[in-house]
Short mmCIF file of C-alpha atoms in Angstrom, two decimals:
data_model
loop_
_atom_site.label_atom_id
_atom_site.label_comp_id
_atom_site.label_asym_id
_atom_site.label_seq_id
_atom_site.Cartn_x
_atom_site.Cartn_y
_atom_site.Cartn_z
CA MET S 11 0.00 0.00 0.00
CA ASN S 12 1.53 3.35 -0.86
CA LYS S 13 2.05 5.41 2.37
CA ASN S 14 1.86 8.70 0.52
CA TRP S 15 -1.60 7.81 -0.66
CA MET S 16 -2.69 7.16 2.92
CA LYS S 17 -1.47 10.58 4.00
CA THR S 18 -3.37 12.28 1.31
CA VAL S 19 -6.45 10.55 2.40
CA ASP S 20 -5.93 11.61 5.96
CA VAL S 21 -5.54 15.19 4.92
CA GLN S 22 -8.72 15.10 2.92
CA THR S 23 -10.57 13.54 5.81
CA TRP S 24 -9.44 16.30 8.08
CA GLN S 25 -10.41 18.88 5.57
CA LEU S 26 -13.87 17.38 5.26
CA LYS S 27 -14.35 17.27 8.97
CA ASP S 28 -13.17 20.82 9.31
CA ARG S 29 -15.55 21.95 6.57
CA ALA S 30 -18.49 20.16 8.20
CA LYS S 31 -17.72 21.86 11.44
CA ALA S 32 -17.63 25.21 9.67
CA LEU S 33 -20.98 24.55 8.00
CA ALA S 34 -22.54 23.54 11.29
CA VAL S 35 -21.40 26.77 12.90
CA SER S 36 -22.65 28.78 9.90
CA GLY S 37 -26.09 27.08 10.01
CA ALA S 38 -26.44 27.79 13.69
CA ILE S 39 -25.72 31.45 13.10
CA THR S 40 -28.28 31.64 10.22
CA ALA S 41 -31.01 29.99 12.32
CA THR S 42 -30.36 32.38 15.16
CA ILE S 43 -30.68 35.38 12.82
CA ALA S 44 -33.96 34.05 11.29
CA ILE S 45 -35.51 33.47 14.69
CA GLY S 46 -34.49 36.98 15.71
CA VAL S 47 -36.01 38.54 12.61
CA LEU S 48 -39.25 36.62 13.10
CA THR S 49 -39.39 37.62 16.73
CA TYR S 50 -38.81 41.25 15.73
CA GLN S 51 -41.56 41.14 13.12
CA ASN S 52 -44.06 39.59 15.53
CA SER S 53 -43.52 42.37 18.03
CA PHE S 54 -45.39 44.84 15.69
CA SER S 55 -49.18 45.50 15.46
CA TYR S 56 -51.23 47.71 13.09
CA GLN S 57 -53.23 50.90 13.60
CA LEU S 58 -56.44 50.38 11.52
CA TYR S 59 -58.13 53.25 9.67
CA PHE S 60 -61.44 52.38 7.99
CA ASN S 61 -62.94 55.07 5.73
CA GLY S 62 -60.85 57.60 7.58
CA GLN S 63 -61.99 56.47 11.05
CA ASN S 64 -59.47 55.20 13.60
CA LEU S 65 -60.89 51.86 14.76
CA GLY S 66 -57.98 50.74 16.97
CA TYR S 67 -55.17 48.19 16.79
CA VAL S 68 -55.12 44.77 15.13
CA SER S 69 -52.44 42.16 15.47
CA GLU S 70 -52.74 40.94 11.86
CA GLN S 71 -53.96 42.58 8.66
CA MET S 72 -55.77 39.42 7.61
CA MET S 73 -58.13 39.79 10.58
CA VAL S 74 -59.74 42.80 8.83
CA GLU S 75 -60.33 40.91 5.60
CA ASP S 76 -61.78 37.97 7.52
CA ALA S 77 -64.13 40.25 9.49
CA LEU S 78 -65.30 42.05 6.33
CA ALA S 79 -65.97 38.75 4.60
CA GLU S 80 -68.26 37.72 7.47
CA ILE S 81 -70.00 41.12 7.47
CA GLU S 82 -70.62 40.93 3.72
CA LYS S 83 -72.35 37.58 4.15
CA GLN S 84 -74.75 39.22 6.63
CA LEU S 85 -75.33 42.17 4.29
CA ILE S 86 -76.17 39.84 1.42
CA ASP S 87 -78.76 38.13 3.62
CA GLN S 88 -80.26 41.55 4.49
CA TYR S 89 -80.03 43.45 1.20
CA GLY S 90 -79.44 40.83 -1.48
CA GLU S 91 -76.63 41.13 -4.00
CA ASP S 92 -77.43 44.69 -5.17
CA PHE S 93 -75.66 46.88 -2.65
CA PHE S 94 -72.29 48.47 -2.12
CA TYR S 95 -70.36 50.28 0.56
CA GLU S 96 -67.22 52.35 0.74
CA LYS S 97 -64.13 50.39 1.86
CA GLU S 98 -60.95 52.39 2.27
CA ILE S 99 -58.52 50.54 4.56
CA THR S 100 -55.22 51.95 5.82
CA PHE S 101 -52.72 50.25 8.13
CA GLU S 102 -49.91 51.88 10.10
CA LYS S 103 -47.29 49.62 11.67
CA VAL S 104 -46.98 50.30 15.39
CA ARG S 105 -45.47 48.61 18.42
CA VAL S 106 -48.05 48.25 21.19
CA ASP S 107 -48.83 45.78 23.90
CA LYS S 108 -50.71 42.83 22.42
CA SER S 109 -53.41 43.27 25.05
CA SER S 110 -54.35 46.55 23.33
CA THR S 111 -55.28 44.91 20.04
CA LEU S 112 -58.89 44.16 19.02
CA GLU S 113 -60.30 40.69 19.26
CA ILE S 114 -62.17 39.47 16.16
CA ASP S 115 -65.66 40.13 17.66
CA SER S 116 -64.78 43.66 18.70
CA LEU S 117 -63.20 44.30 15.31
CA THR S 118 -66.32 43.03 13.52
CA ASN S 119 -68.60 45.29 15.60
CA ALA S 120 -66.37 48.32 15.00
CA LEU S 121 -66.40 47.72 11.25
CA GLN S 122 -70.20 47.22 11.17
CA GLU S 123 -70.76 50.52 12.97
CA ASN S 124 -68.77 52.34 10.30
CA ILE S 125 -70.20 50.68 7.22
CA GLN S 126 -72.81 52.71 5.34
CA VAL S 127 -74.69 50.52 2.85
CA PHE S 128 -75.93 52.09 -0.39
CA GLN S 129 -78.46 50.81 -2.91
CA GLU S 130 -80.01 52.13 -6.08
CA ALA S 131 -83.59 53.18 -5.26
CA ALA S 132 -86.52 55.22 -6.60
CA VAL S 133 -86.72 58.74 -5.17
CA ILE S 134 -89.97 60.76 -5.37
CA MET S 135 -88.98 64.36 -6.05
CA VAL S 136 -91.44 67.19 -5.30
CA ASP S 137 -90.52 70.62 -6.67
CA GLY S 138 -86.89 69.52 -6.76
CA GLU S 139 -86.78 68.15 -3.19
CA GLU S 140 -86.41 64.52 -2.15
CA LYS S 141 -89.59 63.49 -0.31
CA LEU S 142 -89.87 59.68 -0.32
CA ILE S 143 -87.52 56.81 -1.18
CA LEU S 144 -88.79 53.39 -2.25
CA ALA S 145 -87.07 50.29 -3.51
CA THR S 146 -88.32 50.41 -7.11
CA VAL S 147 -89.82 52.82 -9.61
CA GLU S 148 -92.92 50.61 -9.71
CA GLU S 149 -93.44 50.98 -5.96
CA ALA S 150 -92.95 54.76 -6.15
CA ASN S 151 -95.49 55.11 -8.96
CA GLU S 152 -97.94 52.93 -7.03
CA ILE S 153 -97.68 55.26 -4.02
CA LEU S 154 -98.44 58.24 -6.26
CA GLU S 155 -101.46 56.45 -7.71
CA GLN S 156 -102.69 55.60 -4.21
CA MET S 157 -102.61 59.32 -3.37
CA LYS S 158 -104.89 60.08 -6.32
CA LYS S 159 -107.24 57.17 -5.71
CA PRO S 160 -109.49 58.68 -2.96
CA TYR S 161 -110.24 61.73 -5.11
CA VAL S 162 -110.96 59.59 -8.18
CA GLU S 163 -113.34 57.38 -6.19
CA SER S 164 -115.04 60.38 -4.57
CA LEU S 165 -115.66 62.12 -7.90
CA ALA S 166 -116.74 58.96 -9.69
CA GLY S 167 -119.15 58.07 -6.89
CA SER S 168 -120.71 61.51 -6.64
CA SER S 169 -122.59 61.25 -9.94
CA ASN S 170 -123.05 59.08 -12.99
CA ASN S 171 -122.64 62.16 -15.16
CA ILE S 172 -118.98 62.84 -14.39
CA GLU S 173 -116.10 62.06 -16.74
CA ILE S 174 -112.59 62.50 -15.34
CA LEU S 175 -110.53 64.16 -18.07
CA ASP S 176 -107.24 64.43 -16.22
CA ILE S 177 -105.86 63.96 -12.73
CA ALA S 178 -102.45 65.21 -11.70
CA PHE S 179 -100.48 66.86 -8.94
CA GLU S 180 -100.31 70.62 -8.51
CA GLN S 181 -96.61 70.32 -7.63
CA ASP S 182 -93.84 69.24 -10.03
CA VAL S 183 -93.50 65.52 -9.21
CA GLU S 184 -91.03 63.04 -10.74
CA VAL S 185 -89.45 59.70 -9.86
CA ILE S 186 -85.69 59.28 -10.35
CA LEU S 187 -83.23 56.44 -9.73
CA LYS S 188 -80.42 57.30 -7.34
CA ASN S 189 -77.89 55.63 -5.03
CA VAL S 190 -79.11 56.25 -1.48
CA GLN S 191 -78.46 55.03 2.03
CA ALA S 192 -80.22 51.70 2.30
CA ASP S 193 -81.75 52.46 5.70
CA LEU S 194 -83.67 55.41 4.18
CA ILE S 195 -85.64 53.18 1.81
CA LEU S 196 -89.28 52.78 2.90
CA ASP S 197 -91.59 49.89 2.25
CA GLU S 198 -94.99 50.67 0.72
CA VAL S 199 -96.86 50.49 4.04
CA ASP S 200 -94.59 53.03 5.74
CA ALA S 201 -94.61 55.27 2.67
CA LEU S 202 -98.43 55.32 2.52
CA GLU S 203 -98.61 56.10 6.22
CA ARG S 204 -96.29 59.05 5.74
CA VAL S 205 -98.14 60.58 2.77
CA ASN S 206 -101.46 60.35 4.62
CA ILE S 207 -100.25 62.67 7.39
CA ASN S 208 -101.37 66.26 6.76
CA THR S 209 -99.35 69.21 7.99
CA GLU S 210 -100.65 72.57 9.23
CA GLU S 211 -99.96 75.66 7.17
CA ILE S 212 -100.68 79.33 7.92
CA GLN S 213 -102.42 81.21 5.11
CA THR S 214 -103.67 84.79 5.04
CA TYR S 215 -107.27 85.71 4.25
CA LYS S 216 -108.71 89.11 3.38
CA VAL S 217 -112.08 89.69 5.04
CA ALA S 218 -114.89 90.37 2.55
CA GLN S 219 -118.23 92.12 2.94
CA GLY S 220 -120.59 89.95 4.98
CA ASP S 221 -117.83 87.81 6.47
CA SER S 222 -117.73 86.93 10.15
CA ALA S 223 -115.42 84.71 12.19
CA TRP S 224 -118.14 82.05 12.15
CA THR S 225 -118.71 82.07 8.36
CA ILE S 226 -114.95 82.06 7.68
CA SER S 227 -114.36 79.12 10.03
CA ARG S 228 -117.20 77.18 8.38
CA SER S 229 -115.88 77.89 4.87
CA TYR S 230 -112.40 76.61 5.72
CA GLY S 231 -113.48 73.73 7.95
CA THR S 232 -111.69 75.03 11.02
CA GLY S 233 -112.94 75.73 14.53
CA LEU S 234 -113.42 79.17 16.06
CA ARG S 235 -110.87 78.36 18.76
CA THR S 236 -108.30 77.42 16.12
CA LEU S 237 -109.05 80.70 14.33
CA GLU S 238 -108.55 82.63 17.57
CA GLU S 239 -105.25 80.85 18.29
CA ALA S 240 -103.98 81.79 14.81
CA ASN S 241 -104.89 85.47 15.43
CA PRO S 242 -104.02 86.25 19.08
CA ASP S 243 -103.72 89.98 18.35
CA LYS S 244 -107.17 90.39 16.74
CA ASN S 245 -110.71 90.72 18.09
CA LEU S 246 -112.56 88.39 15.74
CA GLU S 247 -115.92 89.85 16.78
CA GLU S 248 -114.96 93.20 15.22
CA LEU S 249 -113.74 92.08 11.79
CA MET S 250 -114.21 94.65 9.03
CA PRO S 251 -114.01 94.24 5.22
CA GLY S 252 -110.39 94.57 4.15
CA ASP S 253 -108.93 93.16 7.39
CA THR S 254 -106.34 90.40 6.99
CA ILE S 255 -106.38 87.37 9.28
CA ASN S 256 -104.37 84.16 9.56
CA LEU S 257 -105.91 80.80 8.76
CA SER S 258 -104.41 77.56 10.08
CA VAL S 259 -105.30 75.02 7.41
CA GLU S 260 -104.33 71.41 6.89
CA LYS S 261 -102.03 70.86 3.93
CA PRO S 262 -101.80 67.40 2.34
CA PHE S 263 -98.50 65.79 1.32
CA LEU S 264 -99.36 66.61 -2.31
CA ASP S 265 -102.19 68.65 -3.83
CA VAL S 266 -104.24 66.56 -6.25
CA SER S 267 -106.06 68.38 -9.06
CA ALA S 268 -108.70 66.77 -11.23
CA MET S 269 -110.25 68.22 -14.36
CA VAL S 270 -113.67 66.68 -14.94
CA LYS S 271 -116.54 67.11 -17.35
CA GLU S 272 -119.87 66.91 -15.61
CA THR S 273 -123.45 67.31 -16.74
CA VAL S 274 -125.96 68.60 -14.21
CA SER S 275 -129.56 69.71 -14.19
CA GLU S 276 -130.01 73.31 -13.06
CA LYS S 277 -133.10 75.36 -12.49
CA ILE S 278 -133.85 78.47 -14.50
CA SER S 279 -135.27 80.95 -12.02
CA TYR S 280 -138.50 82.52 -13.08
CA ALA S 281 -138.75 86.28 -13.47
CA THR S 282 -141.22 88.42 -11.56
CA GLU S 283 -143.23 90.84 -13.62
CA LYS S 284 -144.97 93.74 -11.91
CA LYS S 285 -148.13 95.36 -13.19
CA LYS S 286 -149.78 98.48 -11.88
CA ASP S 287 -153.37 98.13 -10.66
CA SER S 288 -155.47 101.17 -9.79
CA SER S 289 -157.95 99.10 -7.81
CA LEU S 290 -155.33 98.39 -5.12
CA PHE S 291 -153.94 100.86 -2.61
CA ILE S 292 -150.27 101.79 -2.77
CA GLY S 293 -148.42 99.14 -0.80
CA GLN S 294 -150.95 96.45 -1.60
CA THR S 295 -149.99 93.62 -3.92
CA LYS S 296 -151.78 90.69 -5.46
CA VAL S 297 -150.36 87.68 -7.29
CA GLU S 298 -152.09 87.33 -10.63
CA GLN S 299 -149.99 84.38 -11.81
CA GLU S 300 -147.66 82.13 -9.83
CA GLY S 301 -144.19 81.65 -11.24
CA LYS S 302 -142.56 78.34 -12.07
CA ASN S 303 -138.86 77.61 -12.46
CA GLY S 304 -137.58 76.20 -15.71
CA GLU S 305 -134.90 73.54 -16.14
CA LYS S 306 -131.72 73.29 -18.18
CA GLU S 307 -129.02 70.69 -18.70
CA VAL S 308 -125.58 72.20 -18.21
CA THR S 309 -122.29 70.59 -19.25
CA LYS S 310 -119.19 72.15 -17.78
CA GLU S 311 -115.55 71.52 -17.09
CA VAL S 312 -114.73 71.77 -13.40
CA LEU S 313 -111.31 71.89 -11.76
CA TYR S 314 -111.20 70.20 -8.37
CA VAL S 315 -108.20 70.63 -6.05
CA ASN S 316 -108.08 68.16 -3.16
CA GLY S 317 -111.73 67.36 -3.77
CA VAL S 318 -112.95 70.98 -3.68
CA ALA S 319 -114.26 72.69 -6.82
CA GLU S 320 -112.11 75.75 -7.51
CA LYS S 321 -113.29 76.93 -10.91
CA SER S 322 -115.59 75.85 -13.69
CA LYS S 323 -116.35 76.70 -17.30
CA VAL S 324 -119.69 76.06 -18.99
CA ILE S 325 -119.19 74.37 -22.35
CA ASN S 326 -122.82 73.62 -23.26
CA GLU S 327 -126.36 74.41 -22.12
CA LYS S 328 -129.63 72.83 -23.20
CA VAL S 329 -133.01 74.15 -22.04
CA ILE S 330 -135.35 71.36 -20.95
CA ALA S 331 -138.26 73.54 -19.77
CA GLU S 332 -138.76 77.29 -20.05
CA PRO S 333 -139.61 79.18 -16.83
CA ILE S 334 -143.03 80.76 -16.32
CA ALA S 335 -142.98 84.32 -15.01
CA LYS S 336 -144.69 85.35 -11.79
CA ILE S 337 -147.06 88.29 -12.29
CA VAL S 338 -147.65 90.60 -9.33
CA LEU S 339 -150.19 93.42 -9.29
CA GLU S 340 -149.11 96.55 -7.40
CA GLY S 341 -151.57 99.11 -6.14
CA THR S 342 -151.45 102.70 -7.36
CA LYS S 343 -154.44 104.13 -5.45
CA SER S 344 -153.35 106.63 -2.80
CA ARG S 345 -154.43 106.25 0.79
CA PRO S 346 -155.86 109.31 2.51
CA VAL S 347 -153.65 110.96 5.14
CA VAL S 348 -155.17 109.92 8.42
CA THR S 349 -154.90 112.14 11.47
CA ALA S 350 -156.38 111.39 14.85
CA SER S 351 -156.11 112.31 18.45
CA ARG S 352 -154.43 110.20 21.11
CA SER S 353 -157.78 108.78 22.06
CA THR S 354 -158.56 107.50 18.56
CA SER S 355 -158.39 103.72 18.51
CA ALA S 356 -156.04 102.08 16.04
CA SER S 357 -157.43 100.27 13.03
CA SER S 358 -157.11 96.52 12.73
CA TYR S 359 -153.57 95.33 12.16
CA LYS S 360 -152.75 94.38 8.57
CA SER S 361 -149.87 91.95 8.67
CA ASN S 362 -148.99 92.22 4.97
CA LEU S 363 -148.77 95.99 5.13
CA GLY S 364 -146.94 95.95 8.46
CA SER S 365 -144.39 93.48 7.08
CA SER S 366 -143.93 95.62 3.97
CA ILE S 367 -143.27 98.69 6.11
CA VAL S 368 -140.58 96.84 8.09
CA ALA S 369 -139.03 95.29 4.96
CA THR S 370 -138.84 98.70 3.29
CA ALA S 371 -137.28 100.27 6.39
CA ARG S 372 -134.61 97.57 6.62
CA GLN S 373 -133.39 98.48 3.14
CA TYR S 374 -131.95 101.67 4.60
CA LEU S 375 -130.00 100.18 7.51
CA GLY S 376 -126.66 101.95 7.71
CA THR S 377 -127.87 105.20 6.09
CA PRO S 378 -126.17 108.09 7.94
CA TYR S 379 -128.08 110.52 10.14
CA ARG S 380 -128.46 113.94 8.57
CA SER S 381 -130.22 116.83 10.30
CA GLY S 382 -133.29 117.75 8.23
CA GLY S 383 -132.63 114.80 5.90
CA SER S 384 -135.50 112.92 4.30
CA THR S 385 -133.79 110.97 1.47
CA PRO S 386 -131.51 107.91 1.31
CA ALA S 387 -128.56 110.32 1.25
CA GLY S 388 -129.27 110.92 4.93
CA PHE S 389 -132.25 110.91 7.33
CA ASP S 390 -133.26 112.52 10.57
CA CYS S 391 -135.72 110.50 12.67
CA SER S 392 -139.00 111.80 11.23
CA GLY S 393 -137.55 112.15 7.72
CA PHE S 394 -136.79 108.43 7.82
CA THR S 395 -140.27 107.34 8.94
CA GLN S 396 -141.97 109.71 6.49
CA TYR S 397 -139.85 108.41 3.59
CA VAL S 398 -140.52 104.73 4.41
CA PHE S 399 -144.28 105.16 4.76
CA ARG S 400 -144.44 107.25 1.58
CA GLN S 401 -143.00 104.29 -0.39
CA LEU S 402 -146.16 102.41 0.59
CA GLY S 403 -148.53 105.25 -0.26
CA ILE S 404 -149.04 106.43 3.32
CA GLY S 405 -148.54 110.13 3.98
CA LEU S 406 -147.11 111.29 7.31
CA PRO S 407 -146.43 114.75 8.71
CA ARG S 408 -142.79 115.85 8.40
CA THR S 409 -141.98 116.32 12.08
CA SER S 410 -141.88 113.87 14.98
CA GLY S 411 -144.33 116.15 16.80
CA GLY S 412 -146.80 115.85 13.93
CA GLN S 413 -146.35 112.08 13.69
CA ARG S 414 -147.09 111.53 17.38
CA SER S 415 -150.79 112.18 16.70
CA VAL S 416 -151.22 110.46 13.33
CA GLY S 417 -153.45 107.39 12.95
CA GLY S 418 -154.71 105.52 15.99
CA PHE S 419 -153.25 104.94 19.45
CA VAL S 420 -151.59 101.56 20.17
CA ALA S 421 -150.70 100.46 23.67
CA LYS S 422 -147.10 99.41 24.18
CA SER S 423 -148.18 95.86 24.90
CA ASP S 424 -150.12 95.74 21.60
CA LEU S 425 -147.41 97.05 19.28
CA MET S 426 -147.07 95.20 15.97
CA PRO S 427 -144.40 95.37 13.23
CA GLY S 428 -144.93 98.50 11.11
CA ASP S 429 -146.42 100.63 13.92
CA LEU S 430 -144.85 103.98 14.74
CA VAL S 431 -143.21 104.28 18.17
CA VAL S 432 -143.18 107.82 19.51
CA PHE S 433 -140.79 109.22 22.12
CA SER S 434 -140.14 112.65 23.51
CA GLY S 435 -138.55 114.42 20.51
CA HIS S 436 -138.09 111.20 18.55
CA VAL S 437 -139.92 108.64 16.39
CA GLY S 438 -139.14 105.18 14.97
CA ILE S 439 -140.77 102.10 13.41
CA TYR S 440 -141.53 99.03 15.52
CA VAL S 441 -140.03 95.81 14.04
CA GLY S 442 -141.10 93.30 16.70
CA ASN S 443 -139.57 91.65 19.76
CA GLY S 444 -139.26 94.96 21.60
CA ASN S 445 -137.08 96.55 18.90
CA MET S 446 -137.41 99.54 16.61
CA ILE S 447 -135.60 100.74 13.49
CA HIS S 448 -134.77 104.44 13.53
CA SER S 449 -132.27 107.15 12.64
CA PRO S 450 -131.05 108.02 16.13
CA ARG S 451 -128.80 111.11 16.21
CA PRO S 452 -125.84 112.89 14.54
CA GLY S 453 -122.85 110.61 14.08
CA ARG S 454 -124.98 107.48 13.98
CA ARG S 455 -126.70 105.53 11.21
CA VAL S 456 -130.09 103.93 10.72
CA GLU S 457 -130.07 100.98 13.13
CA ILE S 458 -132.22 98.58 15.12
CA THR S 459 -132.44 99.32 18.86
CA SER S 460 -134.41 97.96 21.82
CA ILE S 461 -137.17 100.28 23.03
CA ASN S 462 -136.81 98.79 26.51
CA THR S 463 -133.42 100.22 27.42
CA ALA S 464 -133.45 102.62 30.36
CA TYR S 465 -132.91 105.56 28.00
CA TRP S 466 -135.74 104.84 25.58
CA ARG S 467 -138.09 103.51 28.23
CA ALA S 468 -137.91 106.88 30.01
CA LYS S 469 -138.70 108.79 26.79
CA TYR S 470 -141.47 106.50 25.49
CA ILE S 471 -144.86 108.19 24.79
CA SER S 472 -147.02 105.87 22.68
CA GLY S 473 -147.45 103.70 19.64
CA ARG S 474 -149.40 104.84 16.56
CA ARG S 475 -150.88 102.84 13.70
CA ALA S 476 -150.78 105.17 10.67
CA TYR S 477 -153.24 103.34 8.40
#
């Protein structure tokens, strides 16, 4: 065996052993470094920002994705597949105590609280403002139709002669598709409940001739107390034409207008013709022919707003029956001027004539007092009574002193409408129920007053029947 060969082998063996030792040392160093790096990495956590909100610390980024995956499953169960939400996630590497990081349940809750779900939905726009949100255009249109339905049924049921030409909303109404917050979308039941709630609105009203608080409240379907509450600074018992008051009226969600064509039967009022008759005294009348109303068929277009007719236009008229005029004979024969003393008994009461005297006198209510006046431009007390009686063919003296002795005496307890009532320096016409109509004094107007007040009771002299 060659000894040199053996030596070489020994050297190589040593070299191999030495190399193995070196590799073992190198591997141990590498493993130590890797474990150190891993330990260093695991000492970090992450600050989580979700859509700009700081939600806290998480130990691993994958926890967020896992939590969102679970949340999305729940959202699909609730909203279906057609939804979306904003998801902007930012991590910042931080070194915090592991006890400060969020557990998976807490992380899930924090994410849920900051997720805003959006869906495409149908928005009912009224004059450019969003009013109601429903899931589909079909549901939105159905709600609008339901709002019209009560008015359609009311009009259709009111008559067989009504044709609805058009029904619409007074406001500008449209339905648009838009991405909205999912929790703002209403179901049809909730939407109908909301549109059926009326709101109160304050409107102004200008008082017209003949208006009173009572008639205004009846016209607008509101109570007197509500009217008073809307006008705390006004005395509603003293309203005058031209005054402006507030009205608290209910306003519906939308104003529904309906244009209809309706055909109705209307009466044609008969005319009254008057003929002079010399066989009757002035003030006496007699019906020669009774009148009878005619009838016509009228077709018109009527605009209803919220069920109330606001304006109409006649488009056709057809006369069914002509009216028959009423003919009234009016007396032209003058009555003699009757004068009598206080002791003269009054003639029998004539209710028709007495009523005519009162009716004629009432025509001049509100005429101003005028000293020496005996025309509708202005009356004094005796000028008023003389003028009224003259319209019925009965002549009276011009002064109250002269009138106190005309005709026959009537006891106060026997006074009847149309009798003169005489006072110290004054005269009026009895209208019944203890009242007289008279022109009282300067600054006042023809009015109705009780003859039983302390003032007039003290001045009372007698009653006179001047026919």
